[in-house]
XYZ file of C-alpha atoms in Angstrom:
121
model
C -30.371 67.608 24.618
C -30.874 70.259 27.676
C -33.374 72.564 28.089
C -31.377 75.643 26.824
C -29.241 73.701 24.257
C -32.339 72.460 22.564
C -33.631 75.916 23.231
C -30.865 77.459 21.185
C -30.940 74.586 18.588
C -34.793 75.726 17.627
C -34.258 79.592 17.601
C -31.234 78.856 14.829
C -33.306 76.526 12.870
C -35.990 79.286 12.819
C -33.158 81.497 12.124
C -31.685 79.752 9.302
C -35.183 78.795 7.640
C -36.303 82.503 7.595
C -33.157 84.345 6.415
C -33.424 83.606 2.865
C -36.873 81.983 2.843
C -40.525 83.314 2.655
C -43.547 83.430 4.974
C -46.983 82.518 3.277
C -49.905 83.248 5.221
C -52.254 80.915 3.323
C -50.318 78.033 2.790
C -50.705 76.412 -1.115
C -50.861 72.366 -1.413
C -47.391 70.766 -1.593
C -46.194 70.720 -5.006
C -44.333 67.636 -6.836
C -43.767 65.565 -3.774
C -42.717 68.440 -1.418
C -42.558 67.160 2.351
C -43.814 69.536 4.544
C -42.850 69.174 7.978
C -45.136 70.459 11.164
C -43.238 72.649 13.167
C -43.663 70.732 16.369
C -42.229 67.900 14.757
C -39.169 68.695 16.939
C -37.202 65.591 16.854
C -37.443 65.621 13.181
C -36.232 69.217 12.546
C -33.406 68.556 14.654
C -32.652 65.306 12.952
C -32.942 67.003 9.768
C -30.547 70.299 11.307
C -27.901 68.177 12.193
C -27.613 65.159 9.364
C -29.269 66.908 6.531
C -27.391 70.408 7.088
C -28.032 70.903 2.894
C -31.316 69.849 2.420
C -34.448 72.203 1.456
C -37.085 71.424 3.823
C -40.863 73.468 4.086
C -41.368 73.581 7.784
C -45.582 74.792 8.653
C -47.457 75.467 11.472
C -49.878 78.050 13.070
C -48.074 81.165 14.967
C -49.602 81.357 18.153
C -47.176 83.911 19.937
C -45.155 86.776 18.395
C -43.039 89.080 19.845
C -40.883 92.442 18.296
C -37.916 92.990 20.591
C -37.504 96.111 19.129
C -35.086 97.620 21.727
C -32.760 94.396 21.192
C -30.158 93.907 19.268
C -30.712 93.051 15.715
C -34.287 94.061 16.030
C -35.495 90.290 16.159
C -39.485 89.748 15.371
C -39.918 86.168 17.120
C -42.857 83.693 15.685
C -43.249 81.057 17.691
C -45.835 77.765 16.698
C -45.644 76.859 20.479
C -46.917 78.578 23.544
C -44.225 77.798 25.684
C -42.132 78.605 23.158
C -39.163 77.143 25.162
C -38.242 74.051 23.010
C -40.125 74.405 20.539
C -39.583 75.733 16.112
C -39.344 79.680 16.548
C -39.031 81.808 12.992
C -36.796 84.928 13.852
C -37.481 87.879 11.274
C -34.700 90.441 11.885
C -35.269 93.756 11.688
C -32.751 94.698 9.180
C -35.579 91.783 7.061
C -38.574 93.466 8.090
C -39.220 95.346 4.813
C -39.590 92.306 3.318
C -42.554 91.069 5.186
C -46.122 92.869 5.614
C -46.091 95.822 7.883
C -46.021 94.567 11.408
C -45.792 90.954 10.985
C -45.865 90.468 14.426
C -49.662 90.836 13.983
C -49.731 89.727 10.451
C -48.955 86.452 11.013
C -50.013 85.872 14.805
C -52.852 83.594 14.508
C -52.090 82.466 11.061
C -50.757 79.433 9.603
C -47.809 79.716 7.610
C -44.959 77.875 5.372
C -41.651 78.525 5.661
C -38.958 77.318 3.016
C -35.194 76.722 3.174
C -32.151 74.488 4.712
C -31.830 74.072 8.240
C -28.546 74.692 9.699
């Protein structure tokens, strides 16, 4: 996949995984068999994304860059588990979600692992 394609590919699995889904920041065990998948396992993600469209998948990782384009459209709050994040799993909290995270969670979470629950699409 090219550079931007796959770029695009991440930012809607992060996307998709945080519109209905939760953000932990102290990750529990898995429960009852639960895979949890790291969130530079790239190829897998994608894999999942694209064959698995239906499937309810716990994606975790540490945030190491956030970002709160506030004067953008939608308001999006990016966490990104990769410093370039070019590439790489991004969660994408928009601001119209905001109230249902801590205040700021562009600081809440930055430096923080976290779990993140729902289908990839």
């Amino acid at each position: 996949m090219k550079g931007r394609d796959k770029w695009y590919s991440f930012l809607l699995i992060g996307l998709a995984l945080l519109l209905a889904s939760s953000v932990v920041g102290c990750p529990a065990p898995p429960v009852n068999g639960e895979q949890v998948i790291d969130a530079l396992d790239t190829d897998n993600l994608l894999d999942i994304g694209h064959n698995q469209p239906d499937k309810i998948v716990t994606v975790e990782g540490d945030i190491v860059r956030t970002y709160y384009a506030i004067g953008s459209k939608g308001q999006p709050t990016f966490l990104n588990f990769h410093d370039p994040y070019e590439g790489y799993f991004t969660a994408v909290i928009w601001g119209d979600d905001r109230g249902k995270f801590p205040a700021n969670p562009e600081s809440y979470y930055l430096y923080k692992k976290v779990r993140i629950k729902d289908k990839i699409e």
